Structure formats: structure tokens, C-alpha cells
Amino acid sequence: SYELTLLDADGQSVFTTTIQLTEATEELVWGEVAVTNNDCDTANGEVNAMVSGGVAPYTYALGETMNTDGTFTDLASGTYELGVIDANGCQLSQNITLQAPDEPQVDLPDTLALCGSESLRIGTAAEGTYAWSTGATTDSITVEATGTYSLTVTSAANCAVTDSVSVSEGEPPVA
């Protein structure tokens, strides 16, 4: 422990206090830092950080947000600086990146021509669940009529992408 005395301009004691410093038995180090990435463009990512050593209590910071439990929620994708400071002022920091999953790649042609009594097969290789404007739930459909057909593909991470194709009547072949 240390005694701190504040003196005035004449050298007279105006304030005295005792300061107790606790020495850490172990160095402050990162424990588990768990990152839960967010879904698509939804800000629902999470970071849970733990440290060991140093002197409790600890104050954690992620960007401008501070707390004492190391849990940060409702995070958007991006890179954040994660920091911690213990009761003695010892600090650690590291960068944490939350990533959004990739959206399904759906690329239907803008237009297709339907000639005579033929039918067209329209589809995608994108992975996920399928919802066509016709009500079909398969990766492809066969059409026999003109019109606009749209497809929504939803990935396992709940990312949804919609694309459409316009089917028009084609020109008959020239003899």
C-alpha cells in the first residue's frame, strides 16, 4: 500500500489517502473469444469475449460500446476492435471480423422466346429452397405460355434473392 499526501503552496498537508494496489498473479491474456456471424444483411451477430489473469474487474470494449461481461450483440458484419482493461489498467486488444454469408447466385436470363407450341425449361443451379411465381418449389420449371416468371431462392442462412425472366412469343422460323 502507498500513502498519498497532497500539499498546498506553503507545504502544508491538505489531503492524505492510502492507495492499495493489487498485483496480478498472472498476466492478462485472452481466453475464449467466440464470434457468431450475422445472417445476410441482418445485424444479429455476436461476440463473447473472456480473459484470464490480470486483476478483476475487467472492462470490455467493442468499438464505442463498453461493458463488464464481454458480450456484444446485434452486430452488423464488419471489423471491430475488441479491447479489455483490468483494474490495474493493463490492456489487451485485437480485431474481430463478423461476416455475412454469401447470397445465393440466381441469374435467370432477362428474356426468352417461346416459339410455336414448344415449351421452355427455366432453372438455376443456386443452392437453397425455391419459390416460383407459379407456385412450384423445384430448381426449374417448364413453361408453355408467355409471361413473366419469377424465382426466389432462400439459402440455409436465410438469405433470399429474387430474379425474373420475361417469356415472349418468338418469331416463327423463316422458310
Short mmCIF file of N, CA and C in Angstrom, two decimals:
data_model
loop_
_atom_site.label_atom_id
_atom_site.label_comp_id
_atom_site.label_asym_id
_atom_site.label_seq_id
_atom_site.Cartn_x
_atom_site.Cartn_y
_atom_site.Cartn_z
N SER A 1 0.84 -1.18 0.00
CA SER A 1 0.00 0.00 0.00
C SER A 1 0.89 1.25 0.00
N TYR A 2 0.32 2.33 -0.51
CA TYR A 2 1.04 3.59 -0.62
C TYR A 2 0.21 4.67 0.02
N GLU A 3 0.91 5.65 0.62
CA GLU A 3 0.22 6.80 1.18
C GLU A 3 0.46 7.98 0.27
N LEU A 4 -0.62 8.65 -0.13
CA LEU A 4 -0.55 9.81 -1.00
C LEU A 4 -0.94 11.03 -0.19
N THR A 5 -0.07 12.05 -0.22
CA THR A 5 -0.35 13.29 0.51
C THR A 5 -0.30 14.45 -0.47
N LEU A 6 -1.32 15.31 -0.43
CA LEU A 6 -1.39 16.49 -1.28
C LEU A 6 -1.04 17.69 -0.41
N LEU A 7 -0.06 18.47 -0.90
CA LEU A 7 0.40 19.65 -0.16
C LEU A 7 -0.04 20.91 -0.87
N ASP A 8 -0.30 21.99 -0.08
CA ASP A 8 -0.63 23.27 -0.69
C ASP A 8 0.66 24.02 -1.02
N ALA A 9 0.54 25.26 -1.51
CA ALA A 9 1.70 26.04 -1.93
C ALA A 9 2.66 26.31 -0.77
N ASP A 10 2.19 26.28 0.46
CA ASP A 10 3.04 26.53 1.64
C ASP A 10 3.63 25.25 2.20
N GLY A 11 3.37 24.11 1.53
CA GLY A 11 3.92 22.84 2.01
C GLY A 11 3.08 22.20 3.10
N GLN A 12 1.88 22.69 3.32
CA GLN A 12 1.00 22.14 4.35
C GLN A 12 0.14 21.02 3.74
N SER A 13 -0.04 19.96 4.51
CA SER A 13 -0.84 18.84 4.06
C SER A 13 -2.31 19.23 4.01
N VAL A 14 -2.95 19.02 2.84
CA VAL A 14 -4.37 19.33 2.71
C VAL A 14 -5.21 18.08 2.50
N PHE A 15 -4.54 16.99 2.12
CA PHE A 15 -5.27 15.75 1.87
C PHE A 15 -4.30 14.59 1.93
N THR A 16 -4.71 13.51 2.60
CA THR A 16 -3.90 12.30 2.67
C THR A 16 -4.82 11.10 2.50
N THR A 17 -4.35 10.14 1.69
CA THR A 17 -5.12 8.91 1.49
C THR A 17 -4.16 7.76 1.30
N THR A 18 -4.66 6.56 1.55
CA THR A 18 -3.87 5.35 1.33
C THR A 18 -4.38 4.66 0.07
N ILE A 19 -3.44 4.28 -0.80
CA ILE A 19 -3.79 3.60 -2.04
C ILE A 19 -3.29 2.17 -1.95
N GLN A 20 -4.19 1.24 -2.20
CA GLN A 20 -3.85 -0.18 -2.18
C GLN A 20 -3.80 -0.69 -3.61
N LEU A 21 -2.65 -1.16 -4.07
CA LEU A 21 -2.52 -1.75 -5.40
C LEU A 21 -2.44 -3.25 -5.25
N THR A 22 -3.23 -3.94 -6.07
CA THR A 22 -3.22 -5.39 -6.07
C THR A 22 -2.38 -5.86 -7.25
N GLU A 23 -1.38 -6.63 -6.99
CA GLU A 23 -0.53 -7.13 -8.06
C GLU A 23 -1.14 -8.40 -8.63
N ALA A 24 -1.16 -8.46 -9.94
CA ALA A 24 -1.71 -9.63 -10.61
C ALA A 24 -0.78 -10.82 -10.40
N THR A 25 -1.39 -11.99 -10.15
CA THR A 25 -0.58 -13.20 -10.00
C THR A 25 -0.27 -13.81 -11.36
N GLU A 26 -1.10 -13.48 -12.39
CA GLU A 26 -0.88 -13.96 -13.75
C GLU A 26 -1.08 -12.80 -14.71
N GLU A 27 -0.38 -12.88 -15.85
CA GLU A 27 -0.50 -11.87 -16.89
C GLU A 27 -1.91 -11.91 -17.49
N LEU A 28 -2.41 -10.73 -17.85
CA LEU A 28 -3.70 -10.62 -18.51
C LEU A 28 -3.59 -11.20 -19.92
N VAL A 29 -4.42 -12.22 -20.25
CA VAL A 29 -4.39 -12.87 -21.57
C VAL A 29 -5.82 -13.14 -22.02
N TRP A 30 -5.97 -13.21 -23.36
CA TRP A 30 -7.27 -13.56 -23.92
C TRP A 30 -7.58 -15.01 -23.63
N GLY A 31 -8.80 -15.28 -23.23
CA GLY A 31 -9.32 -16.64 -23.14
C GLY A 31 -10.08 -16.90 -24.42
N GLU A 32 -11.27 -17.44 -24.31
CA GLU A 32 -12.07 -17.71 -25.49
C GLU A 32 -12.71 -16.43 -26.00
N VAL A 33 -12.65 -16.23 -27.32
CA VAL A 33 -13.37 -15.15 -27.99
C VAL A 33 -14.24 -15.83 -29.05
N ALA A 34 -15.53 -15.91 -28.78
CA ALA A 34 -16.47 -16.58 -29.68
C ALA A 34 -17.17 -15.54 -30.55
N VAL A 35 -17.17 -15.78 -31.85
CA VAL A 35 -17.81 -14.88 -32.81
C VAL A 35 -18.94 -15.63 -33.50
N THR A 36 -20.14 -15.06 -33.47
CA THR A 36 -21.27 -15.59 -34.20
C THR A 36 -21.57 -14.63 -35.34
N ASN A 37 -21.36 -15.07 -36.58
CA ASN A 37 -21.59 -14.20 -37.73
C ASN A 37 -23.07 -13.91 -37.88
N ASN A 38 -23.37 -12.80 -38.53
CA ASN A 38 -24.76 -12.41 -38.72
C ASN A 38 -25.38 -13.08 -39.93
N ASP A 39 -26.71 -13.06 -40.00
CA ASP A 39 -27.45 -13.61 -41.13
C ASP A 39 -27.62 -12.52 -42.18
N CYS A 40 -27.16 -12.79 -43.39
CA CYS A 40 -27.35 -11.88 -44.53
C CYS A 40 -27.08 -10.44 -44.13
N ASP A 41 -28.05 -9.56 -44.37
CA ASP A 41 -27.86 -8.15 -44.04
C ASP A 41 -28.50 -7.79 -42.70
N THR A 42 -28.78 -8.77 -41.87
CA THR A 42 -29.39 -8.54 -40.57
C THR A 42 -28.30 -8.35 -39.52
N ALA A 43 -28.42 -7.30 -38.72
CA ALA A 43 -27.44 -7.03 -37.67
C ALA A 43 -27.76 -7.87 -36.44
N ASN A 44 -27.42 -9.17 -36.52
CA ASN A 44 -27.68 -10.06 -35.38
C ASN A 44 -26.44 -10.87 -35.01
N GLY A 45 -25.25 -10.37 -35.38
CA GLY A 45 -24.01 -11.03 -34.99
C GLY A 45 -23.73 -10.83 -33.52
N GLU A 46 -22.80 -11.64 -33.00
CA GLU A 46 -22.50 -11.58 -31.56
C GLU A 46 -21.03 -11.89 -31.31
N VAL A 47 -20.45 -11.23 -30.30
CA VAL A 47 -19.09 -11.51 -29.84
C VAL A 47 -19.17 -11.75 -28.33
N ASN A 48 -18.56 -12.86 -27.89
CA ASN A 48 -18.45 -13.17 -26.46
C ASN A 48 -16.97 -13.33 -26.15
N ALA A 49 -16.43 -12.43 -25.32
CA ALA A 49 -15.00 -12.43 -25.02
C ALA A 49 -14.76 -12.73 -23.54
N MET A 50 -13.68 -13.46 -23.29
CA MET A 50 -13.27 -13.77 -21.91
C MET A 50 -11.77 -13.60 -21.81
N VAL A 51 -11.31 -13.13 -20.66
CA VAL A 51 -9.88 -13.04 -20.39
C VAL A 51 -9.59 -13.78 -19.10
N SER A 52 -8.30 -14.03 -18.88
CA SER A 52 -7.87 -14.58 -17.59
C SER A 52 -6.63 -13.82 -17.17
N GLY A 53 -6.28 -13.98 -15.91
CA GLY A 53 -5.13 -13.26 -15.37
C GLY A 53 -5.49 -11.82 -15.07
N GLY A 54 -4.47 -11.00 -14.88
CA GLY A 54 -4.72 -9.61 -14.55
C GLY A 54 -5.44 -9.50 -13.22
N VAL A 55 -6.11 -8.37 -13.01
CA VAL A 55 -6.85 -8.12 -11.78
C VAL A 55 -8.27 -7.70 -12.13
N ALA A 56 -9.25 -8.46 -11.66
CA ALA A 56 -10.65 -8.12 -11.86
C ALA A 56 -10.99 -6.88 -11.04
N PRO A 57 -12.00 -6.14 -11.42
CA PRO A 57 -12.92 -6.36 -12.53
C PRO A 57 -12.32 -5.92 -13.87
N TYR A 58 -12.91 -6.47 -14.94
CA TYR A 58 -12.47 -6.16 -16.30
C TYR A 58 -13.53 -5.30 -16.99
N THR A 59 -13.08 -4.41 -17.85
CA THR A 59 -13.98 -3.63 -18.68
C THR A 59 -13.66 -3.94 -20.13
N TYR A 60 -14.67 -4.44 -20.87
CA TYR A 60 -14.51 -4.80 -22.27
C TYR A 60 -15.05 -3.68 -23.14
N ALA A 61 -14.47 -3.53 -24.32
CA ALA A 61 -14.95 -2.53 -25.28
C ALA A 61 -14.94 -3.15 -26.67
N LEU A 62 -16.00 -2.90 -27.40
CA LEU A 62 -16.07 -3.28 -28.81
C LEU A 62 -16.49 -2.02 -29.55
N GLY A 63 -15.54 -1.43 -30.27
CA GLY A 63 -15.81 -0.13 -30.88
C GLY A 63 -16.04 0.87 -29.75
N GLU A 64 -17.17 1.54 -29.78
CA GLU A 64 -17.51 2.54 -28.76
C GLU A 64 -18.35 1.97 -27.61
N THR A 65 -18.73 0.70 -27.71
CA THR A 65 -19.59 0.08 -26.69
C THR A 65 -18.74 -0.59 -25.62
N MET A 66 -19.05 -0.32 -24.35
CA MET A 66 -18.30 -0.90 -23.23
C MET A 66 -19.24 -1.66 -22.31
N ASN A 67 -18.71 -2.73 -21.69
CA ASN A 67 -19.45 -3.46 -20.67
C ASN A 67 -18.49 -4.25 -19.81
N THR A 68 -19.03 -4.95 -18.83
CA THR A 68 -18.18 -5.72 -17.91
C THR A 68 -18.32 -7.23 -18.09
N ASP A 69 -19.16 -7.67 -19.04
CA ASP A 69 -19.33 -9.12 -19.21
C ASP A 69 -18.74 -9.65 -20.52
N GLY A 70 -18.30 -8.77 -21.42
CA GLY A 70 -17.66 -9.22 -22.65
C GLY A 70 -18.60 -9.74 -23.72
N THR A 71 -19.91 -9.51 -23.57
CA THR A 71 -20.89 -9.96 -24.54
C THR A 71 -21.44 -8.75 -25.31
N PHE A 72 -21.34 -8.83 -26.64
CA PHE A 72 -21.82 -7.76 -27.51
C PHE A 72 -22.75 -8.39 -28.54
N THR A 73 -23.96 -7.85 -28.68
CA THR A 73 -24.97 -8.45 -29.54
C THR A 73 -25.48 -7.44 -30.58
N ASP A 74 -26.30 -7.93 -31.50
CA ASP A 74 -26.93 -7.12 -32.54
C ASP A 74 -25.89 -6.40 -33.40
N LEU A 75 -24.84 -7.13 -33.78
CA LEU A 75 -23.74 -6.55 -34.55
C LEU A 75 -23.92 -6.80 -36.04
N ALA A 76 -23.61 -5.80 -36.85
CA ALA A 76 -23.61 -5.93 -38.30
C ALA A 76 -22.27 -6.52 -38.73
N SER A 77 -22.20 -6.99 -39.97
CA SER A 77 -20.94 -7.51 -40.46
C SER A 77 -19.93 -6.36 -40.55
N GLY A 78 -18.66 -6.70 -40.36
CA GLY A 78 -17.59 -5.71 -40.39
C GLY A 78 -16.48 -6.09 -39.44
N THR A 79 -15.46 -5.23 -39.38
CA THR A 79 -14.33 -5.46 -38.49
C THR A 79 -14.42 -4.50 -37.32
N TYR A 80 -14.23 -5.02 -36.13
CA TYR A 80 -14.33 -4.24 -34.89
C TYR A 80 -13.05 -4.42 -34.09
N GLU A 81 -12.70 -3.39 -33.29
CA GLU A 81 -11.60 -3.53 -32.35
C GLU A 81 -12.18 -3.95 -31.00
N LEU A 82 -11.72 -5.09 -30.51
CA LEU A 82 -12.14 -5.62 -29.22
C LEU A 82 -11.03 -5.34 -28.23
N GLY A 83 -11.38 -4.72 -27.11
CA GLY A 83 -10.38 -4.40 -26.10
C GLY A 83 -10.86 -4.77 -24.72
N VAL A 84 -9.90 -4.90 -23.80
CA VAL A 84 -10.22 -5.15 -22.39
C VAL A 84 -9.16 -4.44 -21.55
N ILE A 85 -9.59 -3.95 -20.39
CA ILE A 85 -8.69 -3.32 -19.44
C ILE A 85 -9.03 -3.87 -18.06
N ASP A 86 -7.99 -4.20 -17.27
CA ASP A 86 -8.26 -4.74 -15.94
C ASP A 86 -8.19 -3.61 -14.90
N ALA A 87 -8.38 -3.96 -13.63
CA ALA A 87 -8.44 -2.97 -12.55
C ALA A 87 -7.12 -2.20 -12.39
N ASN A 88 -6.00 -2.78 -12.83
CA ASN A 88 -4.71 -2.09 -12.74
C ASN A 88 -4.37 -1.30 -13.99
N GLY A 89 -5.25 -1.30 -14.98
CA GLY A 89 -5.00 -0.54 -16.20
C GLY A 89 -4.26 -1.32 -17.27
N CYS A 90 -4.03 -2.62 -17.07
CA CYS A 90 -3.40 -3.45 -18.11
C CYS A 90 -4.42 -3.68 -19.22
N GLN A 91 -3.95 -3.60 -20.47
CA GLN A 91 -4.86 -3.65 -21.61
C GLN A 91 -4.46 -4.70 -22.64
N LEU A 92 -5.47 -5.21 -23.33
CA LEU A 92 -5.29 -6.08 -24.49
C LEU A 92 -6.25 -5.61 -25.57
N SER A 93 -5.89 -5.84 -26.84
CA SER A 93 -6.83 -5.55 -27.92
C SER A 93 -6.55 -6.46 -29.10
N GLN A 94 -7.57 -6.67 -29.90
CA GLN A 94 -7.46 -7.44 -31.13
C GLN A 94 -8.61 -7.06 -32.05
N ASN A 95 -8.43 -7.29 -33.35
CA ASN A 95 -9.50 -7.04 -34.31
C ASN A 95 -10.35 -8.29 -34.47
N ILE A 96 -11.66 -8.09 -34.55
CA ILE A 96 -12.64 -9.16 -34.71
C ILE A 96 -13.44 -8.85 -35.97
N THR A 97 -13.63 -9.86 -36.83
CA THR A 97 -14.40 -9.66 -38.06
C THR A 97 -15.64 -10.54 -38.05
N LEU A 98 -16.78 -9.92 -38.28
CA LEU A 98 -18.06 -10.63 -38.45
C LEU A 98 -18.39 -10.60 -39.93
N GLN A 99 -18.74 -11.77 -40.47
CA GLN A 99 -19.01 -11.87 -41.89
C GLN A 99 -20.46 -12.28 -42.14
N ALA A 100 -21.01 -11.68 -43.17
CA ALA A 100 -22.35 -12.09 -43.61
C ALA A 100 -22.18 -13.21 -44.62
N PRO A 101 -23.07 -14.18 -44.60
CA PRO A 101 -22.97 -15.27 -45.59
C PRO A 101 -23.25 -14.74 -46.99
N ASP A 102 -22.75 -15.45 -47.97
CA ASP A 102 -22.99 -15.09 -49.36
C ASP A 102 -24.45 -15.35 -49.72
N GLU A 103 -24.99 -14.47 -50.56
CA GLU A 103 -26.34 -14.67 -51.07
C GLU A 103 -26.31 -15.74 -52.15
N PRO A 104 -27.41 -16.44 -52.37
CA PRO A 104 -27.46 -17.38 -53.49
C PRO A 104 -27.25 -16.64 -54.81
N GLN A 105 -26.59 -17.28 -55.74
CA GLN A 105 -26.35 -16.68 -57.06
C GLN A 105 -27.44 -17.15 -58.03
N VAL A 106 -28.41 -16.30 -58.26
CA VAL A 106 -29.52 -16.59 -59.16
C VAL A 106 -29.38 -15.66 -60.36
N ASP A 107 -29.25 -16.23 -61.55
CA ASP A 107 -29.04 -15.42 -62.74
C ASP A 107 -29.89 -15.95 -63.89
N LEU A 108 -31.17 -15.62 -63.85
CA LEU A 108 -32.06 -16.00 -64.94
C LEU A 108 -31.84 -15.02 -66.10
N PRO A 109 -32.05 -15.47 -67.33
CA PRO A 109 -31.94 -14.52 -68.46
C PRO A 109 -33.05 -13.47 -68.36
N ASP A 110 -32.81 -12.30 -68.92
CA ASP A 110 -33.83 -11.24 -68.87
C ASP A 110 -35.06 -11.63 -69.69
N THR A 111 -34.80 -12.19 -70.89
CA THR A 111 -35.91 -12.56 -71.77
C THR A 111 -35.62 -13.90 -72.44
N LEU A 112 -36.69 -14.59 -72.78
CA LEU A 112 -36.62 -15.83 -73.56
C LEU A 112 -37.77 -15.80 -74.56
N ALA A 113 -37.57 -16.46 -75.69
CA ALA A 113 -38.62 -16.53 -76.71
C ALA A 113 -39.21 -17.93 -76.76
N LEU A 114 -40.52 -17.98 -76.82
CA LEU A 114 -41.27 -19.23 -76.92
C LEU A 114 -41.81 -19.33 -78.33
N CYS A 115 -41.36 -20.31 -79.07
CA CYS A 115 -41.77 -20.43 -80.48
C CYS A 115 -42.81 -21.53 -80.65
N GLY A 116 -43.93 -21.17 -81.27
CA GLY A 116 -44.96 -22.14 -81.59
C GLY A 116 -45.47 -22.86 -80.37
N SER A 117 -45.55 -24.19 -80.48
CA SER A 117 -46.10 -24.99 -79.37
C SER A 117 -45.00 -25.60 -78.50
N GLU A 118 -43.77 -25.10 -78.64
CA GLU A 118 -42.68 -25.65 -77.81
C GLU A 118 -42.81 -25.20 -76.37
N SER A 119 -42.07 -25.87 -75.52
CA SER A 119 -42.02 -25.47 -74.12
C SER A 119 -40.57 -25.11 -73.78
N LEU A 120 -40.39 -24.34 -72.72
CA LEU A 120 -39.06 -23.92 -72.26
C LEU A 120 -38.84 -24.41 -70.84
N ARG A 121 -37.64 -24.84 -70.59
CA ARG A 121 -37.25 -25.20 -69.22
C ARG A 121 -36.41 -24.05 -68.68
N ILE A 122 -36.82 -23.50 -67.56
CA ILE A 122 -36.13 -22.37 -66.92
C ILE A 122 -35.68 -22.84 -65.54
N GLY A 123 -34.43 -22.56 -65.17
CA GLY A 123 -33.97 -23.01 -63.87
C GLY A 123 -32.69 -22.34 -63.41
N THR A 124 -32.20 -22.80 -62.27
CA THR A 124 -31.00 -22.26 -61.66
C THR A 124 -30.21 -23.38 -60.99
N ALA A 125 -28.92 -23.13 -60.81
CA ALA A 125 -28.07 -24.08 -60.07
C ALA A 125 -27.83 -23.61 -58.64
N ALA A 126 -28.45 -22.49 -58.27
CA ALA A 126 -28.27 -21.95 -56.92
C ALA A 126 -28.79 -22.93 -55.87
N GLU A 127 -28.08 -23.02 -54.76
CA GLU A 127 -28.50 -23.92 -53.67
C GLU A 127 -29.43 -23.18 -52.72
N GLY A 128 -30.43 -23.89 -52.26
CA GLY A 128 -31.38 -23.31 -51.31
C GLY A 128 -32.76 -23.88 -51.52
N THR A 129 -33.76 -23.16 -51.02
CA THR A 129 -35.15 -23.54 -51.28
C THR A 129 -35.69 -22.62 -52.35
N TYR A 130 -36.63 -23.13 -53.14
CA TYR A 130 -37.10 -22.42 -54.33
C TYR A 130 -38.57 -22.08 -54.20
N ALA A 131 -38.92 -20.89 -54.69
CA ALA A 131 -40.33 -20.48 -54.74
C ALA A 131 -40.54 -19.72 -56.04
N TRP A 132 -41.20 -20.38 -57.01
CA TRP A 132 -41.51 -19.78 -58.29
C TRP A 132 -42.84 -19.04 -58.20
N SER A 133 -43.03 -18.07 -59.07
CA SER A 133 -44.30 -17.34 -59.12
C SER A 133 -45.45 -18.25 -59.54
N THR A 134 -45.13 -19.40 -60.10
CA THR A 134 -46.16 -20.38 -60.48
C THR A 134 -46.61 -21.23 -59.29
N GLY A 135 -45.87 -21.14 -58.18
CA GLY A 135 -46.16 -21.98 -57.02
C GLY A 135 -45.24 -23.18 -56.92
N ALA A 136 -44.46 -23.45 -57.98
CA ALA A 136 -43.52 -24.58 -57.95
C ALA A 136 -42.42 -24.33 -56.92
N THR A 137 -41.87 -25.41 -56.37
CA THR A 137 -40.81 -25.30 -55.37
C THR A 137 -39.59 -26.14 -55.77
N THR A 138 -39.36 -26.28 -57.06
CA THR A 138 -38.23 -27.03 -57.60
C THR A 138 -37.21 -26.06 -58.17
N ASP A 139 -36.02 -26.58 -58.52
CA ASP A 139 -34.97 -25.69 -59.04
C ASP A 139 -35.24 -25.24 -60.48
N SER A 140 -36.20 -25.87 -61.17
CA SER A 140 -36.54 -25.46 -62.54
C SER A 140 -38.02 -25.70 -62.81
N ILE A 141 -38.52 -25.00 -63.82
CA ILE A 141 -39.91 -25.19 -64.25
C ILE A 141 -39.95 -25.29 -65.77
N THR A 142 -41.00 -25.87 -66.29
CA THR A 142 -41.24 -25.91 -67.73
C THR A 142 -42.42 -24.99 -67.99
N VAL A 143 -42.23 -24.05 -68.95
CA VAL A 143 -43.31 -23.11 -69.26
C VAL A 143 -43.75 -23.30 -70.71
N GLU A 144 -45.03 -23.10 -70.92
CA GLU A 144 -45.62 -23.23 -72.26
C GLU A 144 -46.41 -22.00 -72.65
N ALA A 145 -46.35 -20.97 -71.79
CA ALA A 145 -47.11 -19.74 -72.06
C ALA A 145 -46.21 -18.53 -71.84
N THR A 146 -46.53 -17.45 -72.55
CA THR A 146 -45.78 -16.21 -72.38
C THR A 146 -46.11 -15.60 -71.01
N GLY A 147 -45.26 -14.72 -70.55
CA GLY A 147 -45.47 -14.05 -69.28
C GLY A 147 -44.16 -13.85 -68.55
N THR A 148 -44.24 -13.30 -67.36
CA THR A 148 -43.06 -13.08 -66.54
C THR A 148 -43.08 -14.11 -65.42
N TYR A 149 -41.95 -14.79 -65.26
CA TYR A 149 -41.82 -15.84 -64.25
C TYR A 149 -40.71 -15.41 -63.28
N SER A 150 -41.02 -15.39 -62.00
CA SER A 150 -40.00 -15.01 -61.02
C SER A 150 -39.69 -16.18 -60.10
N LEU A 151 -38.44 -16.16 -59.61
CA LEU A 151 -37.94 -17.21 -58.73
C LEU A 151 -37.27 -16.56 -57.54
N THR A 152 -37.61 -17.03 -56.34
CA THR A 152 -36.92 -16.61 -55.12
C THR A 152 -36.19 -17.82 -54.57
N VAL A 153 -34.88 -17.67 -54.37
CA VAL A 153 -34.07 -18.73 -53.78
C VAL A 153 -33.65 -18.24 -52.40
N THR A 154 -33.89 -19.08 -51.38
CA THR A 154 -33.54 -18.75 -50.00
C THR A 154 -32.49 -19.74 -49.52
N SER A 155 -31.34 -19.21 -49.07
CA SER A 155 -30.24 -20.06 -48.63
C SER A 155 -30.49 -20.59 -47.22
N ALA A 156 -29.62 -21.48 -46.77
CA ALA A 156 -29.72 -22.04 -45.41
C ALA A 156 -29.54 -20.95 -44.36
N ALA A 157 -28.81 -19.87 -44.70
CA ALA A 157 -28.61 -18.76 -43.76
C ALA A 157 -29.73 -17.72 -43.86
N ASN A 158 -30.81 -18.08 -44.57
CA ASN A 158 -31.99 -17.25 -44.72
C ASN A 158 -31.76 -16.01 -45.59
N CYS A 159 -30.78 -16.08 -46.51
CA CYS A 159 -30.58 -15.02 -47.49
C CYS A 159 -31.48 -15.32 -48.68
N ALA A 160 -32.29 -14.36 -49.07
CA ALA A 160 -33.22 -14.57 -50.18
C ALA A 160 -32.88 -13.64 -51.34
N VAL A 161 -32.89 -14.20 -52.54
CA VAL A 161 -32.64 -13.44 -53.77
C VAL A 161 -33.74 -13.79 -54.76
N THR A 162 -34.27 -12.76 -55.41
CA THR A 162 -35.33 -12.96 -56.41
C THR A 162 -34.84 -12.46 -57.76
N ASP A 163 -35.15 -13.23 -58.79
CA ASP A 163 -34.84 -12.85 -60.17
C ASP A 163 -36.04 -13.25 -61.02
N SER A 164 -36.15 -12.64 -62.20
CA SER A 164 -37.28 -12.98 -63.06
C SER A 164 -36.85 -13.01 -64.51
N VAL A 165 -37.67 -13.68 -65.33
CA VAL A 165 -37.44 -13.80 -66.76
C VAL A 165 -38.77 -13.51 -67.46
N SER A 166 -38.68 -12.77 -68.56
CA SER A 166 -39.87 -12.45 -69.35
C SER A 166 -39.87 -13.38 -70.57
N VAL A 167 -40.92 -14.17 -70.71
CA VAL A 167 -41.05 -15.10 -71.83
C VAL A 167 -42.05 -14.49 -72.81
N SER A 168 -41.58 -14.28 -74.03
CA SER A 168 -42.44 -13.68 -75.04
C SER A 168 -42.58 -14.65 -76.21
N GLU A 169 -43.51 -14.31 -77.10
CA GLU A 169 -43.72 -15.16 -78.27
C GLU A 169 -42.62 -14.87 -79.27
N GLY A 170 -41.96 -15.92 -79.72
CA GLY A 170 -40.86 -15.75 -80.66
C GLY A 170 -41.34 -15.65 -82.10
N GLU A 171 -40.47 -15.25 -82.97
CA GLU A 171 -40.76 -15.16 -84.39
C GLU A 171 -40.77 -16.56 -84.99
N PRO A 172 -41.73 -16.84 -85.83
CA PRO A 172 -41.74 -18.16 -86.47
C PRO A 172 -40.53 -18.28 -87.39
N PRO A 173 -40.04 -19.49 -87.58
CA PRO A 173 -38.88 -19.67 -88.45
C PRO A 173 -39.20 -19.26 -89.89
N VAL A 174 -38.22 -18.72 -90.56
CA VAL A 174 -38.37 -18.30 -91.95
C VAL A 174 -38.03 -19.48 -92.84
N ALA A 175 -38.94 -19.77 -93.80
CA ALA A 175 -38.72 -20.92 -94.69
C ALA A 175 -37.91 -20.55 -95.90
#
